[in-house]
PDB file of C-alpha atoms in Angstrom:
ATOM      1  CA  UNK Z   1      32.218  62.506  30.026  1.00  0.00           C
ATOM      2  CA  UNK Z   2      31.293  60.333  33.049  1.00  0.00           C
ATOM      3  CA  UNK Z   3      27.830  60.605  32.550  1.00  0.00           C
ATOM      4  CA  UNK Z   4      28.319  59.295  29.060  1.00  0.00           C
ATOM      5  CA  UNK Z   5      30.185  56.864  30.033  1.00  0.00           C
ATOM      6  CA  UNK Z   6      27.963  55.805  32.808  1.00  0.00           C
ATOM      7  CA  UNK Z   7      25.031  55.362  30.380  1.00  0.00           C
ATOM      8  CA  UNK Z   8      27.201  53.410  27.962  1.00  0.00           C
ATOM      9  CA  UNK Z   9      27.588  50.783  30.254  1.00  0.00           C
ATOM     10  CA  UNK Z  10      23.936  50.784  31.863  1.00  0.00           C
ATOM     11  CA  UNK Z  11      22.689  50.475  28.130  1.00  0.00           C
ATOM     12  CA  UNK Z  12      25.286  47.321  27.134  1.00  0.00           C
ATOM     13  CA  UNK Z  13      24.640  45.815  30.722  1.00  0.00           C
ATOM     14  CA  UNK Z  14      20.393  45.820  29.727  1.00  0.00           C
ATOM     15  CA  UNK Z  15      21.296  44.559  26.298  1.00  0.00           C
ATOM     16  CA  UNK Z  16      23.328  41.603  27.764  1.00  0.00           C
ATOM     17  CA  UNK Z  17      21.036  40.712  30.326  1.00  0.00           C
ATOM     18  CA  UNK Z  18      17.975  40.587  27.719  1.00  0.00           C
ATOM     19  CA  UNK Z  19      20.064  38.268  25.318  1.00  0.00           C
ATOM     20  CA  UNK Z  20      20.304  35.974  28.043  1.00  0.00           C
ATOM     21  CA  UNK Z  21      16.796  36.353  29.055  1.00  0.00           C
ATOM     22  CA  UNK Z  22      16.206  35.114  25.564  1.00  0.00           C
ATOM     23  CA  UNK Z  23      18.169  32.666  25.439  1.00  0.00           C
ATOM     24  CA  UNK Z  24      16.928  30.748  28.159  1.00  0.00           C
ATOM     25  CA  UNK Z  25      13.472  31.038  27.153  1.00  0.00           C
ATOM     26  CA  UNK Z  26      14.550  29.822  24.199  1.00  0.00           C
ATOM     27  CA  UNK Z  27      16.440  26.746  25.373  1.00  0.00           C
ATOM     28  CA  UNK Z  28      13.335  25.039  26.643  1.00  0.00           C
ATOM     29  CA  UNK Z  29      11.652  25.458  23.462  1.00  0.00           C
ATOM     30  CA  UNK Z  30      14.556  23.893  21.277  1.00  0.00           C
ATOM     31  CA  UNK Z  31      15.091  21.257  23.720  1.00  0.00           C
ATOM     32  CA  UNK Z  32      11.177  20.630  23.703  1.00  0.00           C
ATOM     33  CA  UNK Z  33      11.176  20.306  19.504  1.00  0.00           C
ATOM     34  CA  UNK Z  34      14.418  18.247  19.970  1.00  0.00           C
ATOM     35  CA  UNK Z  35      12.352  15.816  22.358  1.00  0.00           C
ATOM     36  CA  UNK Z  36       9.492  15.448  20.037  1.00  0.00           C
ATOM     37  CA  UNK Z  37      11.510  14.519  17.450  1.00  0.00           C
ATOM     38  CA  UNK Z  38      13.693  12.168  19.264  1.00  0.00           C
ATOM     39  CA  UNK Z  39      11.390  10.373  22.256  1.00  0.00           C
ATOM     40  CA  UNK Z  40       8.192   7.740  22.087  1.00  0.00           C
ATOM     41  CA  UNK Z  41       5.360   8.251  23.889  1.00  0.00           C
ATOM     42  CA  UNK Z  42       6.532   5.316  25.778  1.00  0.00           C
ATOM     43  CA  UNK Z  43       9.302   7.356  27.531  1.00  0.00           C
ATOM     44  CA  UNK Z  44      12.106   6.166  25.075  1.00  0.00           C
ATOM     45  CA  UNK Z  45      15.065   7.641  23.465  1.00  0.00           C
ATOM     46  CA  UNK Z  46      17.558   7.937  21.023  1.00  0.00           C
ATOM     47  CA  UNK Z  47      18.331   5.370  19.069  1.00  0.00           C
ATOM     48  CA  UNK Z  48      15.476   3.364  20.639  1.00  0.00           C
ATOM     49  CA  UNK Z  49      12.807   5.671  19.032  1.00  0.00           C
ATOM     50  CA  UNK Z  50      11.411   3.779  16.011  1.00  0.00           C
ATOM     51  CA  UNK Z  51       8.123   5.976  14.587  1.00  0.00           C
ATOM     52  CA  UNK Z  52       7.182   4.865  11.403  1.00  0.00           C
ATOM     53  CA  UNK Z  53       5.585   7.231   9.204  1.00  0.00           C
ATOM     54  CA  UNK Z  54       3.121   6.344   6.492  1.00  0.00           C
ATOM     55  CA  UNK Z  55       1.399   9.182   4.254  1.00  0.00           C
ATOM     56  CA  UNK Z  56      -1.381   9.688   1.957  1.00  0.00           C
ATOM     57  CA  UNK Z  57      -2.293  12.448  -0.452  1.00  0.00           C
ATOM     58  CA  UNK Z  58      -4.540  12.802  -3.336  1.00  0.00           C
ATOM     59  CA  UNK Z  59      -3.755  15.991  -5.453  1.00  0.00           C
ATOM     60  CA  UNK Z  60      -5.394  17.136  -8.562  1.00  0.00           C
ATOM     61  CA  UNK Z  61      -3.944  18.337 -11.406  1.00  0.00           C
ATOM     62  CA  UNK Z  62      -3.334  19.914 -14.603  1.00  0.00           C
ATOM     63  CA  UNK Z  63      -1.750  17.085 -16.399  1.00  0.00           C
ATOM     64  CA  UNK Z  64      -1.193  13.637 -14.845  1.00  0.00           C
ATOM     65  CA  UNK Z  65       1.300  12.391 -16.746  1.00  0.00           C
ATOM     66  CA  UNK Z  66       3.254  15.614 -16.622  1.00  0.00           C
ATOM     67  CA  UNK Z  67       2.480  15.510 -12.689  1.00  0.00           C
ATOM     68  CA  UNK Z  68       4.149  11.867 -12.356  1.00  0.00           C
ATOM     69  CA  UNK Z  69       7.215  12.437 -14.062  1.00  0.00           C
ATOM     70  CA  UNK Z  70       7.586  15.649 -11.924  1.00  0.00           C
ATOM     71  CA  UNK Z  71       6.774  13.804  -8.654  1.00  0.00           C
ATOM     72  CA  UNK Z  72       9.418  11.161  -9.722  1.00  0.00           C
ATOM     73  CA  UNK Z  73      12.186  13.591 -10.057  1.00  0.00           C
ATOM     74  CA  UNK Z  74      10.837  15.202  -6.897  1.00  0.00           C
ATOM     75  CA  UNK Z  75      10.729  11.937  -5.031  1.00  0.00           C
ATOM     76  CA  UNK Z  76      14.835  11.294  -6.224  1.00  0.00           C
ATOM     77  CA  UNK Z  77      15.444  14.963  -5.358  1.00  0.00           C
ATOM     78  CA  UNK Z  78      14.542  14.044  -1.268  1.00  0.00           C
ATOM     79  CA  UNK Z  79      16.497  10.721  -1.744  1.00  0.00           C
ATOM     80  CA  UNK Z  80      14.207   8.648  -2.070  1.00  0.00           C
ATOM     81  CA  UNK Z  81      12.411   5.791  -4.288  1.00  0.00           C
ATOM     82  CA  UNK Z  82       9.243   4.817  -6.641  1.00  0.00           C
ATOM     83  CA  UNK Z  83       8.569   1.906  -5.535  1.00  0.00           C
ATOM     84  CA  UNK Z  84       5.098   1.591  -7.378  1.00  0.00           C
ATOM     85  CA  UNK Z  85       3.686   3.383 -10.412  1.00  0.00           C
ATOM     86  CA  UNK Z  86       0.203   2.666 -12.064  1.00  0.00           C
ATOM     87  CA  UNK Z  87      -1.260   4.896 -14.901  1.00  0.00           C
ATOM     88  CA  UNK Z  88      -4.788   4.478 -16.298  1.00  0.00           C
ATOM     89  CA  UNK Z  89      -7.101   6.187 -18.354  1.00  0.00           C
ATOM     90  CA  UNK Z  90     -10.674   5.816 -17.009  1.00  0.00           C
ATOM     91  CA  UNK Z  91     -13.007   5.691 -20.338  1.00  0.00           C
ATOM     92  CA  UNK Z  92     -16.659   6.825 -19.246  1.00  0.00           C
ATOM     93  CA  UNK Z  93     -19.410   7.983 -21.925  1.00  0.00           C
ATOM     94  CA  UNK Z  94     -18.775   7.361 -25.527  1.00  0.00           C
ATOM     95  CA  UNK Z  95     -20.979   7.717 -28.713  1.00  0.00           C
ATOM     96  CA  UNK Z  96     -20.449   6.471 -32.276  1.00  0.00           C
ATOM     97  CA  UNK Z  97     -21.478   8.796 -35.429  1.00  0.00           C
ATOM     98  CA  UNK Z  98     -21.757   7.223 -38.555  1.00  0.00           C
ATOM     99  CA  UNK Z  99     -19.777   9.430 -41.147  1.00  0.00           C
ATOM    100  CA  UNK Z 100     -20.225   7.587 -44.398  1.00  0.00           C
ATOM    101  CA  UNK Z 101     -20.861   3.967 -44.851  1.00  0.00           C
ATOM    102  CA  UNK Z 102     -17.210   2.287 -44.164  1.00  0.00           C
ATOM    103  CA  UNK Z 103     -16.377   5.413 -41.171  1.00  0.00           C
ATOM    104  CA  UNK Z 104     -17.221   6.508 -37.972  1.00  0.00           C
ATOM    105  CA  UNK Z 105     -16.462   9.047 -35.656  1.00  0.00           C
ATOM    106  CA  UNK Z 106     -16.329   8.044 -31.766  1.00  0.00           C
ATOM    107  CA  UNK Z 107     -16.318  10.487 -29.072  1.00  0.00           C
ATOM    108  CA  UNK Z 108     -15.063   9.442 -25.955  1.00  0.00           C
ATOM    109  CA  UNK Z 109     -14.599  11.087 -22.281  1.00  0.00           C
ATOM    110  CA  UNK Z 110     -11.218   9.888 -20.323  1.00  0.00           C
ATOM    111  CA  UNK Z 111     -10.479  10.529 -17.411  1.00  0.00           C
ATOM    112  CA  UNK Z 112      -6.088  10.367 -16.369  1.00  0.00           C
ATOM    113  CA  UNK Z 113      -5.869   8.696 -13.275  1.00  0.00           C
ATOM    114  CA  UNK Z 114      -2.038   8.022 -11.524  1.00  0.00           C
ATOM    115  CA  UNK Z 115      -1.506   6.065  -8.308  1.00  0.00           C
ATOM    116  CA  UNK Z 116       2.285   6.279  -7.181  1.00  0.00           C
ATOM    117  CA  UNK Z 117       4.004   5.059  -3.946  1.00  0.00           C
ATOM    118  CA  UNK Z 118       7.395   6.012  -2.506  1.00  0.00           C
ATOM    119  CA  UNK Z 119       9.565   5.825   0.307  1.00  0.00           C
ATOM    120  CA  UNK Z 120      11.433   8.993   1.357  1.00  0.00           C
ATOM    121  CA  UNK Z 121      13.826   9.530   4.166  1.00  0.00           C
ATOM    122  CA  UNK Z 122      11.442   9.997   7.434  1.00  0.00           C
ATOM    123  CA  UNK Z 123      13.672  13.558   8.147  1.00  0.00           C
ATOM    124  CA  UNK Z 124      12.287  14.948   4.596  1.00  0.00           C
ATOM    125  CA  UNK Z 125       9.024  13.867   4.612  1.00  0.00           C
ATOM    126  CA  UNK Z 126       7.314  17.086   5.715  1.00  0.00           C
ATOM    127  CA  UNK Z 127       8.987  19.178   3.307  1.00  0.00           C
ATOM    128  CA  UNK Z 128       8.214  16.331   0.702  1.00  0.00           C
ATOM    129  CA  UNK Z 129       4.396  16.414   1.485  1.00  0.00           C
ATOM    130  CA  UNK Z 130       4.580  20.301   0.791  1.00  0.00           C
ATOM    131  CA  UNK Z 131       6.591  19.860  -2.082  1.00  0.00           C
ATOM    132  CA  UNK Z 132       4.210  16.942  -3.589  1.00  0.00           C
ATOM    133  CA  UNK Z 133       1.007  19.162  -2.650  1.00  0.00           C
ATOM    134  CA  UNK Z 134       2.398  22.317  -4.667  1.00  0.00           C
ATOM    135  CA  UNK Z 135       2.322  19.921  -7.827  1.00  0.00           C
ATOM    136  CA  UNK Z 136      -1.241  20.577  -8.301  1.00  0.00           C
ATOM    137  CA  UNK Z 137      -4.354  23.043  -7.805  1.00  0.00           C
ATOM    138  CA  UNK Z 138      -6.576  20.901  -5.235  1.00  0.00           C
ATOM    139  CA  UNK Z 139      -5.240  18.875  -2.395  1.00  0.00           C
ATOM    140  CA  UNK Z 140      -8.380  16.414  -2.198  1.00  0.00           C
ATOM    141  CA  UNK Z 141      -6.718  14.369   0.846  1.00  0.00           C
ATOM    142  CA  UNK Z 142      -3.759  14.630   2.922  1.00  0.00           C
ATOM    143  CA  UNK Z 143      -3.200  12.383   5.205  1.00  0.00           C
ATOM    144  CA  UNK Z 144      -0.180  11.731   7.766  1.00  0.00           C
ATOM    145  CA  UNK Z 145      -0.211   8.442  10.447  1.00  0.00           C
ATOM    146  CA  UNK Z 146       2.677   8.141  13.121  1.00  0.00           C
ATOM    147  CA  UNK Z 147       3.146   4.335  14.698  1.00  0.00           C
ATOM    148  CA  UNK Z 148       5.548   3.998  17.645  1.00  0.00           C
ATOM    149  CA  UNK Z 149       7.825   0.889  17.046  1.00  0.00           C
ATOM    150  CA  UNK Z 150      10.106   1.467  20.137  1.00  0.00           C
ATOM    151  CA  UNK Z 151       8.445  -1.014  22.286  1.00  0.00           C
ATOM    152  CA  UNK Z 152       8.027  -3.663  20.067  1.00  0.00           C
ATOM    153  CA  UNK Z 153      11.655  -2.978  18.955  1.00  0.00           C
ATOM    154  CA  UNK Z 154      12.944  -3.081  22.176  1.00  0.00           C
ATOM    155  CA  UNK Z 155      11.363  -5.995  22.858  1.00  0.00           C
ATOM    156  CA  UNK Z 156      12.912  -7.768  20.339  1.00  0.00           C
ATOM    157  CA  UNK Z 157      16.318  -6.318  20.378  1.00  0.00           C
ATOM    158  CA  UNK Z 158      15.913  -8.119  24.232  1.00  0.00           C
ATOM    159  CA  UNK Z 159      14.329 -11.155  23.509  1.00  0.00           C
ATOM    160  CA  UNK Z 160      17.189 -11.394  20.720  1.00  0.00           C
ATOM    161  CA  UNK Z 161      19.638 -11.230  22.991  1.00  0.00           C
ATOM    162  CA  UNK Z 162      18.404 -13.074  26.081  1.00  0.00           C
ATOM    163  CA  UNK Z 163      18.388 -16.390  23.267  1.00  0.00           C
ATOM    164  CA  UNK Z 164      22.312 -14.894  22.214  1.00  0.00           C
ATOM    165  CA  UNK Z 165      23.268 -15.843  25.845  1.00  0.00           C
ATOM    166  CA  UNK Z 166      20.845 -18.927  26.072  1.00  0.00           C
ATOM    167  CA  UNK Z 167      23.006 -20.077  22.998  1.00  0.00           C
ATOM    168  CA  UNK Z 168      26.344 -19.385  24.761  1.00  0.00           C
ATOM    169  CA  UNK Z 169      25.329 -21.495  27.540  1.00  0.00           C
ATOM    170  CA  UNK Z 170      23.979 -24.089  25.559  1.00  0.00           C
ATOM    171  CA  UNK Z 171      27.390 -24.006  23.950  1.00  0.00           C
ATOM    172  CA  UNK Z 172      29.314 -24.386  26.916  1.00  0.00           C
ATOM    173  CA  UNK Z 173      27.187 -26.830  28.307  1.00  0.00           C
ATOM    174  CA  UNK Z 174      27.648 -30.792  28.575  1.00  0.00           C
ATOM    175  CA  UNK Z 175      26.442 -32.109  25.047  1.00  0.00           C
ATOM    176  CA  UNK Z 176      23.462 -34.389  25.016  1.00  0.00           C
ATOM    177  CA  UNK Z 177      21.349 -35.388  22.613  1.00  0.00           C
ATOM    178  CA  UNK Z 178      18.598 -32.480  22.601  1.00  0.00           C
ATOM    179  CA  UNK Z 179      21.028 -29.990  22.807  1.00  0.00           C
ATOM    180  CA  UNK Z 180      21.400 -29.637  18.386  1.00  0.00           C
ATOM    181  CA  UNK Z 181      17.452 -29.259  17.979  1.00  0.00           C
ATOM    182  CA  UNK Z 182      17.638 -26.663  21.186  1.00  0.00           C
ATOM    183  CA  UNK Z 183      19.791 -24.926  19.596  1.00  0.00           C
ATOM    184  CA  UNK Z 184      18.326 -24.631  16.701  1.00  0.00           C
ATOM    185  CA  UNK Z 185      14.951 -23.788  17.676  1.00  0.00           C
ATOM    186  CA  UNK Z 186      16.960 -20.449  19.713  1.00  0.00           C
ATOM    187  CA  UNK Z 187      18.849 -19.440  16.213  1.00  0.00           C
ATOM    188  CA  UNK Z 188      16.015 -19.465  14.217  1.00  0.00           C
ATOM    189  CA  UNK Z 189      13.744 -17.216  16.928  1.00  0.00           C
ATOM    190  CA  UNK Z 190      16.573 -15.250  17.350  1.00  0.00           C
ATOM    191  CA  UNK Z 191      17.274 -14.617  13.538  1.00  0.00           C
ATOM    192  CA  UNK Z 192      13.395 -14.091  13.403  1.00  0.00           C
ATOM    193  CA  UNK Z 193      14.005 -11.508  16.093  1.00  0.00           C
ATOM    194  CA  UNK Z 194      16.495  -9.857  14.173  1.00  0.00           C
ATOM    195  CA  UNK Z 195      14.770  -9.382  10.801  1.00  0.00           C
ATOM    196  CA  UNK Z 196      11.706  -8.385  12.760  1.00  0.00           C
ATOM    197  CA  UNK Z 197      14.210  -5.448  13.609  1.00  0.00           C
ATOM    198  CA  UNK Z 198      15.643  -4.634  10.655  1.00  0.00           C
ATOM    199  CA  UNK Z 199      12.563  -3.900   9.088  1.00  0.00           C
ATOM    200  CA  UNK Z 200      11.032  -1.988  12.404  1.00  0.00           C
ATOM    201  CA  UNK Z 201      14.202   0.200  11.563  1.00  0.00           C
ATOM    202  CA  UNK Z 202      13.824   0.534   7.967  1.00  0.00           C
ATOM    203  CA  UNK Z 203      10.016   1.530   8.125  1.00  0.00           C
ATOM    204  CA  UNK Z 204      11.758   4.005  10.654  1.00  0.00           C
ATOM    205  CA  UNK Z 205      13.637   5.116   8.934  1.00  0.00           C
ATOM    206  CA  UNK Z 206      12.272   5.274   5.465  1.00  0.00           C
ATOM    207  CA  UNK Z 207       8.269   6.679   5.208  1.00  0.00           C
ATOM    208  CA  UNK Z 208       5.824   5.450   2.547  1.00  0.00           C
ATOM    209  CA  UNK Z 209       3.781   7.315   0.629  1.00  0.00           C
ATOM    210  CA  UNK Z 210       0.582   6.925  -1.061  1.00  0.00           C
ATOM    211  CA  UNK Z 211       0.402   9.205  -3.996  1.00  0.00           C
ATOM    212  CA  UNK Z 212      -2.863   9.716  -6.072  1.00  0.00           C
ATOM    213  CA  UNK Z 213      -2.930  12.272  -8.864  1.00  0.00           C
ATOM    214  CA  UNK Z 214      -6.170  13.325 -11.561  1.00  0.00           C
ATOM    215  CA  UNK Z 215      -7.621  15.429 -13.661  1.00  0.00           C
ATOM    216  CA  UNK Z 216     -10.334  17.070 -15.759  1.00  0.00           C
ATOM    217  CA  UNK Z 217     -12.023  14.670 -17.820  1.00  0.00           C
ATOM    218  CA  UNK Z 218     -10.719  14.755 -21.087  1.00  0.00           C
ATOM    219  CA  UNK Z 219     -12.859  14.803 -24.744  1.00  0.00           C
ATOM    220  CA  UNK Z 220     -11.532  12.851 -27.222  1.00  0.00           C
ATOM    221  CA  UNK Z 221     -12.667  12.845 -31.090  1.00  0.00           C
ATOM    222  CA  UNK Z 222     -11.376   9.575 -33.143  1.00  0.00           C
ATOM    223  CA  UNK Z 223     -12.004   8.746 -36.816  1.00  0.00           C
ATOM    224  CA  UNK Z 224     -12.529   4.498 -37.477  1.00  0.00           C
ATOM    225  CA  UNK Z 225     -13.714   2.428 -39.656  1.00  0.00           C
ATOM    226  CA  UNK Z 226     -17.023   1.022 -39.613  1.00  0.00           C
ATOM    227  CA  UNK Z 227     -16.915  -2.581 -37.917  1.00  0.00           C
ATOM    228  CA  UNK Z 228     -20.463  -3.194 -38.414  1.00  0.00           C
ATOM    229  CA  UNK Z 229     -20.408  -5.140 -41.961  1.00  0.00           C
ATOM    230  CA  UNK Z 230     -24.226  -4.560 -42.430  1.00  0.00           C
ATOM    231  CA  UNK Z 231     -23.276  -0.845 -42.658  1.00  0.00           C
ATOM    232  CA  UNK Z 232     -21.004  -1.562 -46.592  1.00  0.00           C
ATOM    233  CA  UNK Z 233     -23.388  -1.546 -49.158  1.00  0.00           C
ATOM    234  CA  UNK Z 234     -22.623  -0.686 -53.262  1.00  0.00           C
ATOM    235  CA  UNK Z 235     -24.652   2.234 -54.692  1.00  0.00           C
ATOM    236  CA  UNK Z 236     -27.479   2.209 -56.608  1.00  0.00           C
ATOM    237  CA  UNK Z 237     -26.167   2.118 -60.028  1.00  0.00           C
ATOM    238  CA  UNK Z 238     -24.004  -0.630 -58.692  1.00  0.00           C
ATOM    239  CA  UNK Z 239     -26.901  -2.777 -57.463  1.00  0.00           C
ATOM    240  CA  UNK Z 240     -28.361  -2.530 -60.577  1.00  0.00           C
ATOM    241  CA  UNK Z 241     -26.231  -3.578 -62.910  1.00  0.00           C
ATOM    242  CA  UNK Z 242     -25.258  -6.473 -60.392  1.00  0.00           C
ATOM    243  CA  UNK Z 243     -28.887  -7.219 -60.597  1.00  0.00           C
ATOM    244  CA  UNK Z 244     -29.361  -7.643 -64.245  1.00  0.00           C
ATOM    245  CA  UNK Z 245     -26.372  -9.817 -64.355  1.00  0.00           C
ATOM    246  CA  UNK Z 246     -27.932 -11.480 -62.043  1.00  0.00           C
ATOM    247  CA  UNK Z 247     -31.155 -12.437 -64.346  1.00  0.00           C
ATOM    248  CA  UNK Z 248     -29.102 -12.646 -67.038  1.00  0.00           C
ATOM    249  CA  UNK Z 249     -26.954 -15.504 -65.789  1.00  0.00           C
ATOM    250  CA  UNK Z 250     -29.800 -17.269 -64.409  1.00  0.00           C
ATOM    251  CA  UNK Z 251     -31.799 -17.023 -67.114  1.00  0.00           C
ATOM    252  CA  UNK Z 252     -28.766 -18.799 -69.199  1.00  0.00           C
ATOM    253  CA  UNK Z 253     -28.392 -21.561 -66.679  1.00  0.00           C
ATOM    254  CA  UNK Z 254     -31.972 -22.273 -66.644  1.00  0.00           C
ATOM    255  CA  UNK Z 255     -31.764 -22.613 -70.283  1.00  0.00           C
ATOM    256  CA  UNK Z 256     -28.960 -24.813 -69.907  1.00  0.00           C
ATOM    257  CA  UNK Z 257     -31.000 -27.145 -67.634  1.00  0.00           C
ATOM    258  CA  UNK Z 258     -33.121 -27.835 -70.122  1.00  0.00           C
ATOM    259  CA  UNK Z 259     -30.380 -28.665 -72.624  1.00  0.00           C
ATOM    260  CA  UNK Z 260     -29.320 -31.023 -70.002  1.00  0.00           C
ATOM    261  CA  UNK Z 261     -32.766 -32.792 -70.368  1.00  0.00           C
ATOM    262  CA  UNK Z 262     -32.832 -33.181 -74.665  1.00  0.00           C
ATOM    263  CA  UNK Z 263     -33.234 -36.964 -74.540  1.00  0.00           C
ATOM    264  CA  UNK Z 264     -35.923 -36.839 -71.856  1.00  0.00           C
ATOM    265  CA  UNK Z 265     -38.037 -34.070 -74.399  1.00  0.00           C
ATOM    266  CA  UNK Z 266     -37.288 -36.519 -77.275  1.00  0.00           C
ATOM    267  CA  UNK Z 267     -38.186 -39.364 -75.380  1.00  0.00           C
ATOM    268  CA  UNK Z 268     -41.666 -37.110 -74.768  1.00  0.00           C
ATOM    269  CA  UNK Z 269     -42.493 -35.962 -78.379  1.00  0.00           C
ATOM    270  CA  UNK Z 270     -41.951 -39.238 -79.777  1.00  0.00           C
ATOM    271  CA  UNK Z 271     -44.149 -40.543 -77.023  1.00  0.00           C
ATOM    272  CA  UNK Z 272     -47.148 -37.648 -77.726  1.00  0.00           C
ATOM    273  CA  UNK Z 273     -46.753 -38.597 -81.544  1.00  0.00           C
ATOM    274  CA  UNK Z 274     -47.676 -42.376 -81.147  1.00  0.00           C
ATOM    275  CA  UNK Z 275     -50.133 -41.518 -78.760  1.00  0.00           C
ATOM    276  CA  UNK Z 276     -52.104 -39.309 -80.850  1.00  0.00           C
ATOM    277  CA  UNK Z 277     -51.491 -41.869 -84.144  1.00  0.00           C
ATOM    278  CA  UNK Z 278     -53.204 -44.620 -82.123  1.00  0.00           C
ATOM    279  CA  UNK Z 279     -56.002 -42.303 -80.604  1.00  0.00           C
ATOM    280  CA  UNK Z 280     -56.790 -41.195 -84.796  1.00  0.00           C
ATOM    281  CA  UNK Z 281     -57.137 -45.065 -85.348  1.00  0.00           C
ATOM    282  CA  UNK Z 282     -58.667 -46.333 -82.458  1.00  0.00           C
ATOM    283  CA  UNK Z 283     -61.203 -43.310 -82.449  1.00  0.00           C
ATOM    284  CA  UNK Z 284     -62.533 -44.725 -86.657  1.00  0.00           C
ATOM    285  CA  UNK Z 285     -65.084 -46.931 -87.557  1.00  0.00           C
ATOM    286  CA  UNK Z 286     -64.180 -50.719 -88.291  1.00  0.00           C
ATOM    287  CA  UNK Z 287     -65.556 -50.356 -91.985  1.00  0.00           C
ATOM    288  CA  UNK Z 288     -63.088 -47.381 -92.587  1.00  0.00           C
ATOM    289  CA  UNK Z 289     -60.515 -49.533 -91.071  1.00  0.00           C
ATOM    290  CA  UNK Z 290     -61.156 -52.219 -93.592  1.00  0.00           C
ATOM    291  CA  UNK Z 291     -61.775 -50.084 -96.811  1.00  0.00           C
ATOM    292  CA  UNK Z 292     -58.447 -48.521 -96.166  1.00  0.00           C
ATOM    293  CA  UNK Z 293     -56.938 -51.598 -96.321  1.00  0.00           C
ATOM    294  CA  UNK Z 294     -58.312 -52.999 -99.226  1.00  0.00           C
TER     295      UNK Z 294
END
C-alpha cells in the first residue's frame, strides 16, 4: 500500500506543478492582449487611451436590398446606428423594340448598388466586420484604420484645465477693466477644449463604418408605349377613305369659290356679249350699215 500511495502523491504533485507552469506562461500572454487593448503607442493608459477606429468593406451579394435590411438589423443587433443609407440602381445598356405601332418593348441592364454607414461600439467591431462580411459571397475590400487620440486628448484635457485655474485666479483677482474680455477669451478656449474632447471620446468610443454592397447586373424586360408620334399612323383602308373625303370636300369648296364669284362671271359674259356685238358691226361695210337702216 505504500508504494501506491507514494505514487499517488508523486503523480498529483507533477500535475500541480504543470498547472502552475501553465499558468504563468499564460499570465504574460493575457496581460500582453490586455495591454494592446488598453495602451497607445505613446505609452498611455486606461482611460487616457482614445483609438479611434474607422472601417471599410465592400461585399457583394446576392440581393442588395435584401443585404441592407439584413445589415441594418445586424448593425442594431451590436448596438449600434445607420447613420447613412443610399440605394441606387445603376442603368447601363438599354435597347428599344418596336412591337406594334403605339408599343415598345425596352430592355434594360441595372445594376443594385447600396452604400451604408454606421457607428458600432469600438468593443464589437471585429465581430461586426465578420458578421457584415458573412452577408455576402465576395469580400471585394476590407479595410480597418486605427488613429491614436491619447495625445491630442491629453493635451486638451490639460490645456482645459490649466485655463480652469487661470479662470479661478482671474476670479479672485483685483477687477480691472480687461479682466471681463480675459475671461472670456479663457471660457470660450476652454469650452473649445472640451468639445474637442467629447468628440475625441465619442469617435473612441463609437467606430464608423463604410459599408458598400452589389450585385449581378440585372435584365430587365418593360412593355411602353410608343413616345415617338411619327411612329401612329391609320391603316390603309383608313387612309383611303380619309383621302377621298379629302377630294371630295375640296372639290365642293372649290365649287363654292366660284359661287362666291357669280356677279364677277356676270359682269364677264355681259362684257364678252357687247364685245362681240360691236366687233359684228364694226367689222361690215358702211353701205350695209346704211341699207340696214333704211
Amino acid at each position: 500500500m505504500k508504494p501506491a500511495r507514494l505514487l499517488f502523491f508523486i503523480a498529483v504533485t507533477l500535475f500541480l506543478n504543470a498547472c502552475q507552469n501553465d499558468s504563468k506562461q499564460s499570465s504574460p500572454d493575457r496581460l500582453s492582449q490586455t495591454l494592446s487593448d488598453s495602451t497607445s503607442v505613446s505609452g498611455l493608459g486606461g482611460d487616457s487611451v482614445k483609438l479611434v477606429k474607422t472601417a471599410a468593406l465592400q461585399v457583394k451579394v446576392r440581393s442588395v436590398e435584401e443585404g441592407v435590411k439584413t445589415l441594418s438589423e445586424l448593425t442594431r443587433q451590436h448596438g449600434g446606428m445607420v447613420y447613412q443609407q443610399r440605394f441606387q440602381a445603376v442603368e447601363g445598356e438599354r435597347k428599344e423594340l418596336p412591337m406594334s405601332t403605339d408599343s415598345l418593348l425596352v430592355i434594360t441592364t441595372v445594376t443594385p448598388q447600396a452604400s451604408v454607414t454606421v457607428r458600432v461600439p469600438s468593443a464589437a467591431l471585429e465581430t461586426f466586420l465578420f458578421d457584415a462580411a458573412k452577408l455576402g459571397y465576395f469580400t471585394s475590400t476590407n479595410e480597418l484604420h486605427i488613429d491614436d487620440k491619447s495625445l491630442a486628448y491629453l493635451e486638451n484635457n490639460l490645456k482645459q484645465k490649466a485655463r480652469e485655474e487661470q479662470l479661478y485666479k482671474k476670479g479672485s483677482a483685483k477687477r480691472d477693466s480687461t479682466l471681463p474680455l480675459q475671461a472670456l477669451q479663457l471660457k470660450d478656449e476652454a469650452i473649445d477644449q472640451l468639445i474637442t474632447n467629447k468628440q475625441i471620446a465619442a469617435d473612441a468610443a463609437y467606430s464608423t463604418v463604410d459599408l458598400s454592397l452589389y450585385q449581378n447586373t440585372l435584365v430587365g424586360k418593360e412593355m411602353i408605349a410608343n413616345y415617338t408620334l411619327s411612329g401612329y399612323e391609320l391603316s390603309f383602308g383608313a387612309r383611303l377613305s380619309q383621302t377621298l373625303k379629302d377630294g371630295w370636300n375640296a372639290l365642293l369648296n372649290f365649287l363654292l369659290l366660284l359661287l362666291n364669284f357669280w356677279a364677277f362671271a356676270l359682269s364677264g359674259l355681259l362684257f364678252y356679249l357687247a364685245y362681240r356685238t360691236w366687233r359684228k358691226r364694226a367689222a361690215q361695210p358702211p353701205t350695209q350699215i346704211a341699207t340696214s337702216e333704211a
